[in-house]
Coordinates of C-alpha atoms in Angstrom, one line a residue:
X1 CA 0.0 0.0 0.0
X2 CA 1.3 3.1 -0.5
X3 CA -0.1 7.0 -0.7
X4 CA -2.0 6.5 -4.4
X5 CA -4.2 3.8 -2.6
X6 CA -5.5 6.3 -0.3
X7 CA -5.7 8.7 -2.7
X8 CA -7.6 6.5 -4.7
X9 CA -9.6 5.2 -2.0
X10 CA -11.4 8.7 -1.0
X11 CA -11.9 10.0 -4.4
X12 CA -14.0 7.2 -5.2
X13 CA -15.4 7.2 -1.7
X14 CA -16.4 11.4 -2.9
X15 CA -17.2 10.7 -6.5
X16 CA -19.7 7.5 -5.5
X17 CA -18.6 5.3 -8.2
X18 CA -15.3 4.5 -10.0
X19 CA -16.5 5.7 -13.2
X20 CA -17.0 9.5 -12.0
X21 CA -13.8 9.0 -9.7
X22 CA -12.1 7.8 -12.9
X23 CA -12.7 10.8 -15.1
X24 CA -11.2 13.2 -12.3
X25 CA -8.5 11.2 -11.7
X26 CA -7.4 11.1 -15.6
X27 CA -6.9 7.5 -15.4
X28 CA -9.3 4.0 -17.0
X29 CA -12.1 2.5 -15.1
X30 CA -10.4 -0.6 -14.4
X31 CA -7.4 -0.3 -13.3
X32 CA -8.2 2.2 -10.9
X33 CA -11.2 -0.8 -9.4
X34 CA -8.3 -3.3 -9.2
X35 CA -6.4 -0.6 -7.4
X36 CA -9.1 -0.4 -4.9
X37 CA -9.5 -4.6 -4.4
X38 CA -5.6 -4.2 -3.7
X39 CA -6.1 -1.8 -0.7
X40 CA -9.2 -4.4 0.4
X41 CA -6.7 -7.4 0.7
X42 CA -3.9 -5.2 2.5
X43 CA -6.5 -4.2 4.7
X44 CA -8.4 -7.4 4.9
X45 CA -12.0 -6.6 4.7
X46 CA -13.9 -4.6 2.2
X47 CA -14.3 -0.7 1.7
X48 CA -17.4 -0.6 -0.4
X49 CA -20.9 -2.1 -0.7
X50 CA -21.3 -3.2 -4.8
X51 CA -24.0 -4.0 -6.5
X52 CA -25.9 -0.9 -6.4
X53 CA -25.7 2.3 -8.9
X54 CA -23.1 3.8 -6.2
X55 CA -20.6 2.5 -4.1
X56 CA -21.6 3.1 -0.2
X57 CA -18.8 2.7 2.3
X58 CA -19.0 -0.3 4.5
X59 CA -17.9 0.3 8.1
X60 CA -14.2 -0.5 7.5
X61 CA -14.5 2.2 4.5
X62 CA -16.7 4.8 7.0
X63 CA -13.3 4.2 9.7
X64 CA -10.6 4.6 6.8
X65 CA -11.9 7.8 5.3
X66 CA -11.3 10.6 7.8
X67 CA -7.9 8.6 8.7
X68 CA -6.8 8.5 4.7
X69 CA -8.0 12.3 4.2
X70 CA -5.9 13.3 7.3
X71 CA -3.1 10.8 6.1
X72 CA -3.0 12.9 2.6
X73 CA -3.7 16.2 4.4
X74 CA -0.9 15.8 6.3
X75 CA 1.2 14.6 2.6
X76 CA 0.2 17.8 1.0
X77 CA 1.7 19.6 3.9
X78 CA 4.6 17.7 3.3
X79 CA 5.0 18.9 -0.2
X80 CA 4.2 22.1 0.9
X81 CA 7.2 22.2 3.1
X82 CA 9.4 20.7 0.7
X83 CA 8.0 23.4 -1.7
X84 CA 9.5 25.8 0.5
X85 CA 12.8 24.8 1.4
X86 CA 13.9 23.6 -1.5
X87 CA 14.4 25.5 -5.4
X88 CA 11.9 24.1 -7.5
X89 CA 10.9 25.5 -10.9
X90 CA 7.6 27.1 -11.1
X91 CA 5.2 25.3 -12.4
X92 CA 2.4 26.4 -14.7
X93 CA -0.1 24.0 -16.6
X94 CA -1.6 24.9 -19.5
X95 CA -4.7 23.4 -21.4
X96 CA -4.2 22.4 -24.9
X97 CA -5.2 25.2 -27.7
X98 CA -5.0 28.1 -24.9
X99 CA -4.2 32.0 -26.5
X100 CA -1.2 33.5 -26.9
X101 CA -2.6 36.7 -24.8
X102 CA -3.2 34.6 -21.8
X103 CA 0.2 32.6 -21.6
X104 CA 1.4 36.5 -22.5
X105 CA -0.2 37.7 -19.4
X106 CA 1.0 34.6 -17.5
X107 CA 4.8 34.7 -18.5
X108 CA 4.8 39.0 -18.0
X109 CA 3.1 38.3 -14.2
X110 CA 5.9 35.8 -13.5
X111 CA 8.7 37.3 -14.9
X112 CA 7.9 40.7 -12.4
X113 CA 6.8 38.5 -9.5
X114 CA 9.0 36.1 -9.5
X115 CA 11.8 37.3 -11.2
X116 CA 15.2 34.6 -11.6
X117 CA 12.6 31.6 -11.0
X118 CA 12.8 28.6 -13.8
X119 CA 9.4 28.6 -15.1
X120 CA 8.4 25.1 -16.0
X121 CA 5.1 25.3 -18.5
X122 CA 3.4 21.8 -18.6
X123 CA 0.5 21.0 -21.4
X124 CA -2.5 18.6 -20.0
X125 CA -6.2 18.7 -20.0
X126 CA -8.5 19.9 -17.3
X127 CA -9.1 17.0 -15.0
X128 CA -5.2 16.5 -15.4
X129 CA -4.4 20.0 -13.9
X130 CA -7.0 20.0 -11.5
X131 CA -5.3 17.0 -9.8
X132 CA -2.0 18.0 -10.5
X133 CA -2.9 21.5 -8.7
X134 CA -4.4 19.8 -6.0
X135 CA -1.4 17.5 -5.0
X136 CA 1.1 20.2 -5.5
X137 CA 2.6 18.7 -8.9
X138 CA 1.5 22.3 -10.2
X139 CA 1.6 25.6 -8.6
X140 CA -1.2 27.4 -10.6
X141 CA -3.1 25.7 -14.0
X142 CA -5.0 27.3 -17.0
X143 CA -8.2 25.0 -17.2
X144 CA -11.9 25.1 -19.1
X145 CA -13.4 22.7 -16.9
X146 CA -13.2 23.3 -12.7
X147 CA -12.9 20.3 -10.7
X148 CA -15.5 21.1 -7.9
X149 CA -13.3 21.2 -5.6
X150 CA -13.5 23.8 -2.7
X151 CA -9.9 23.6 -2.0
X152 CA -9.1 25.3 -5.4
X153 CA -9.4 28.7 -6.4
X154 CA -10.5 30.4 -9.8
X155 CA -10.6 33.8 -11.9
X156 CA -11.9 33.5 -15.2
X157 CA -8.5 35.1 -17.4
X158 CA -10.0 34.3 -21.3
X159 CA -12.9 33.4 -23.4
X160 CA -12.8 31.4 -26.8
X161 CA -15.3 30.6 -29.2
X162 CA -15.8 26.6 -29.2
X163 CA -16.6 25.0 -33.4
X164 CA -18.4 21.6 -34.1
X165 CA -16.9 19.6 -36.3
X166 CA -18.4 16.7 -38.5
X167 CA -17.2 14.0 -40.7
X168 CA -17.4 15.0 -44.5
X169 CA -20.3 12.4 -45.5
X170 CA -22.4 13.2 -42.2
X171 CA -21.9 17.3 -42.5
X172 CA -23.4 16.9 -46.1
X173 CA -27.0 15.6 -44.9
X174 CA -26.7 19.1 -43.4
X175 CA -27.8 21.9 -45.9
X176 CA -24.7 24.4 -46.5
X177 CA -23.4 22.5 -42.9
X178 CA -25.8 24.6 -41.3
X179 CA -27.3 23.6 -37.8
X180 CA -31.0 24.8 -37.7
X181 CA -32.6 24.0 -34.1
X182 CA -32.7 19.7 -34.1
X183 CA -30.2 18.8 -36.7
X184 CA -28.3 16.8 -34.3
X185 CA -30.8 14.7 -32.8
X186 CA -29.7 11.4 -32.7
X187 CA -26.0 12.0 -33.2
X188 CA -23.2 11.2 -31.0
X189 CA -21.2 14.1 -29.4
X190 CA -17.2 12.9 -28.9
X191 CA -15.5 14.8 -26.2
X192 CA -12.3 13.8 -24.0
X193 CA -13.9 15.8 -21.0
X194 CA -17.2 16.5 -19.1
X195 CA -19.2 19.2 -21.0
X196 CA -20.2 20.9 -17.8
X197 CA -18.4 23.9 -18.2
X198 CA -20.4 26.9 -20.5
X199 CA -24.1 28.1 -20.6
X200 CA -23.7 28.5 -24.6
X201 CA -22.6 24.9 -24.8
X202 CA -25.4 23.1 -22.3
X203 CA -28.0 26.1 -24.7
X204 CA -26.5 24.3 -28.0
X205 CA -26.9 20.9 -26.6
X206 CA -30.4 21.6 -25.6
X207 CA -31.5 23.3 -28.9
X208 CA -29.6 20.8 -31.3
X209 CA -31.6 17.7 -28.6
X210 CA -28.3 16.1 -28.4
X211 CA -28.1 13.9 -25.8
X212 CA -25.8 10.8 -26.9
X213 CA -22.4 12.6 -25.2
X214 CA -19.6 9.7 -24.8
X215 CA -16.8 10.9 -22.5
X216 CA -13.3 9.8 -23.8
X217 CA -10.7 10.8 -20.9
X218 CA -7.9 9.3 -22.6
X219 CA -9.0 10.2 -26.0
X220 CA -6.8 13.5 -27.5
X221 CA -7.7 15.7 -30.8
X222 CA -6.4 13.2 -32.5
X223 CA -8.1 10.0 -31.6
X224 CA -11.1 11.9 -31.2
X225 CA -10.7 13.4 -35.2
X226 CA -10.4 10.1 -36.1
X227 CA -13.6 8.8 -34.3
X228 CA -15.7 11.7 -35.4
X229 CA -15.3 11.3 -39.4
X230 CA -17.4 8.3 -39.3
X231 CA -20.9 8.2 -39.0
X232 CA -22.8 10.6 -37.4
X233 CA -20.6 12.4 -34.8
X234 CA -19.7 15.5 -33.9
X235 CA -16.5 16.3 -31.8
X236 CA -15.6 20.1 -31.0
X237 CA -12.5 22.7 -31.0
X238 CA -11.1 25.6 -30.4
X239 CA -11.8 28.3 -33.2
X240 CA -8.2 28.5 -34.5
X241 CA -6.8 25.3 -32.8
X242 CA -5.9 23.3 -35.6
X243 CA -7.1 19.6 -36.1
X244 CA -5.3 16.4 -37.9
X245 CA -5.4 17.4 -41.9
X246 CA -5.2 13.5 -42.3
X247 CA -9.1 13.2 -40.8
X248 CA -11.8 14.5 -43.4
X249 CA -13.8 16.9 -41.1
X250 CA -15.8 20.0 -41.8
X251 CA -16.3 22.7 -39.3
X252 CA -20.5 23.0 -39.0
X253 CA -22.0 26.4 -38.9
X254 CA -23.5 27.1 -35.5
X255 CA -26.9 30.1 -35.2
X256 CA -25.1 31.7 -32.7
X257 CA -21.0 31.4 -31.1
X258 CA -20.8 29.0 -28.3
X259 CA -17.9 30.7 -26.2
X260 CA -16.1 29.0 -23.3
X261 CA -14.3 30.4 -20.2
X262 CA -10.8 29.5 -19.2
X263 CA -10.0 29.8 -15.5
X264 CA -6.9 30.3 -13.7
X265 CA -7.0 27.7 -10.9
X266 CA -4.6 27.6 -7.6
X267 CA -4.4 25.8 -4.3
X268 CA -6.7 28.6 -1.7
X269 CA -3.6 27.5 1.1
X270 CA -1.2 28.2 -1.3
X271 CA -1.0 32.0 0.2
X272 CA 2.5 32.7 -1.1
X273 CA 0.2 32.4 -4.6
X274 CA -1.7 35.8 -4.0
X275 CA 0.2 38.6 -5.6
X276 CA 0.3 36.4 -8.6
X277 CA -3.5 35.6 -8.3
X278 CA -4.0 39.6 -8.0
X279 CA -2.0 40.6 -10.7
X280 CA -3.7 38.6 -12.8
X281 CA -7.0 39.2 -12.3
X282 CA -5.9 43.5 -12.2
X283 CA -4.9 42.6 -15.7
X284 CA -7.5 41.4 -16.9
X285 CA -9.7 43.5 -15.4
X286 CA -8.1 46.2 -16.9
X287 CA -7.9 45.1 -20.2
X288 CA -11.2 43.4 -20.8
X289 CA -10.9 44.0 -24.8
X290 CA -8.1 41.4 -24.8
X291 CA -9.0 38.7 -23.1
X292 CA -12.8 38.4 -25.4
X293 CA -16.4 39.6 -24.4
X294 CA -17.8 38.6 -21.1
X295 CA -18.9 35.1 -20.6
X296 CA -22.5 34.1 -19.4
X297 CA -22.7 32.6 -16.1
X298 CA -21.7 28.9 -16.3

């Protein structure tokens, strides 16, 4: 047994199945439940009740939890130390397709706050940073999608305008690839992350009656290209983030943009974080024209 177990062990414990616990922790279904049935033999007895649509803790799993949380608690503070008496670099993730105004902002805030520092600029997806952030692997992360977790902290810093892209032979049942209200229903929306993360995009699903949404985690532009030029599927993309040439897709003409925030997200105990976190948000503030028109609530 060693930390990942626990870690393991309370995210699924939160999440109530493996599946959801799975998609935060950026990692497949099953090797994360085999994780979990190692931790049950180490501990001899078991964790969770199955059978049901969730997992419920037995009363071994109701005694582990607060022990593992304080366990990690108490592991994070360790990193935090360590973090502060030793020279790391500074670590920024950044979500694939992200503007060159933001990671402008970014690298101009660092180079006057924390001037000499090795800045270390690491490319994941959301879930990915959210974790990363979380257990210290990150110091501040450029995500779309907010693990709801109160330990972070966000400020919106940019919005983009999200396409919908279509296989060639689908996107011409679609006259001039245009998307009336309903064109989609019935079609199969590809993403590599949960979609909860803009009011325009939950309005276009709801006007287009799109509800067959498969969840890829491991799945990058790429795969996802691939997957979407066959049949009828739609995947989406950053306006201006370019896509495989090799995969025959057609970008679909929305009624109206579907725009998307992305967050600057942090550690709230991180408190050696907060002259970075305020001269962000006074930049953008102060230069709303740059960083694209307001978003609606998400």
């Amino acid at each position: 047994m060693d930390i990942r177990h626990l870690r393991y062990f309370v995210e699924v414990a939160r999440a109530g199945t493996v599946a959801a616990a799975s998609v935060s922790l950026s990692m497949e279904a099953s090797p994360l439940s085999r994780r979990i049935r190692d931790l049950e033999r180490h501990l001899g007895a078991p964790l969770f009740v199955r059978g049901g649509r969730r997992l419920d803790l037995t009363e071994a799993g109701r005694r582990l939890l607060p022990l593992a949380e304080e366990v990690l608690s108490a592991f994070d503070r360790v990193e935090a130390l360590r973090i502060g008496i030793r020279e790391v670099p500074f670590r920024v993730g950044l979500v694939p397709g992200i503007s060159a105004t933001v990671t402008e902002v970014l690298e101009d805030v660092l180079g006057r706050l924390r001037p000499g520092a090795e800045l270390e600029f690491l490319p994941a997806s959301s879930p990915v940073q959210n974790r990363k952030v979380l257990d210290q692997q990150l110091d501040i992360a450029t995500v779309r999608v907010v693990a709801a977790d109160e330990r972070l902290g966000r400020v919106p810093i940019g919005v983009e305008q999200i396409e919908v892209l279509a296989g060639a032979q689908a996107a011409a049942r679609l006259p001039g690839h245009r998307l009336t209200e309903g064109a989609l229903e019935g079609w199969t929306l590809l993403t590599s992350y949960p979609l909860n993360f803009s009011a325009d995009l939950d309005r276009f699903l709801a006007e287009q009656r799109l509800t067959d949404i498969r969840v890829l985690p491991r799945a990058d532009t790429n795969a996802l290209a691939v997957l979407a030029q066959h049949g009828r599927r739609v995947m989406l993309n950053l306006v201006g983030s370019p896509w495989p040439t090799s995969a025959s897709l057609v970008r679909l003409v929305t009624e109206r943009p579907i725009l998307a925030a992305t967050h600057l997200v942090w550690r709230r105990d991180r408190v050696d974080l907060d002259d970075i976190v305020r001269a962000v948000r006074e930049r953008v503030t102060a230069e709303p024209d740059r960083f694209g028109p307001a978003p609606r609530p998400s």
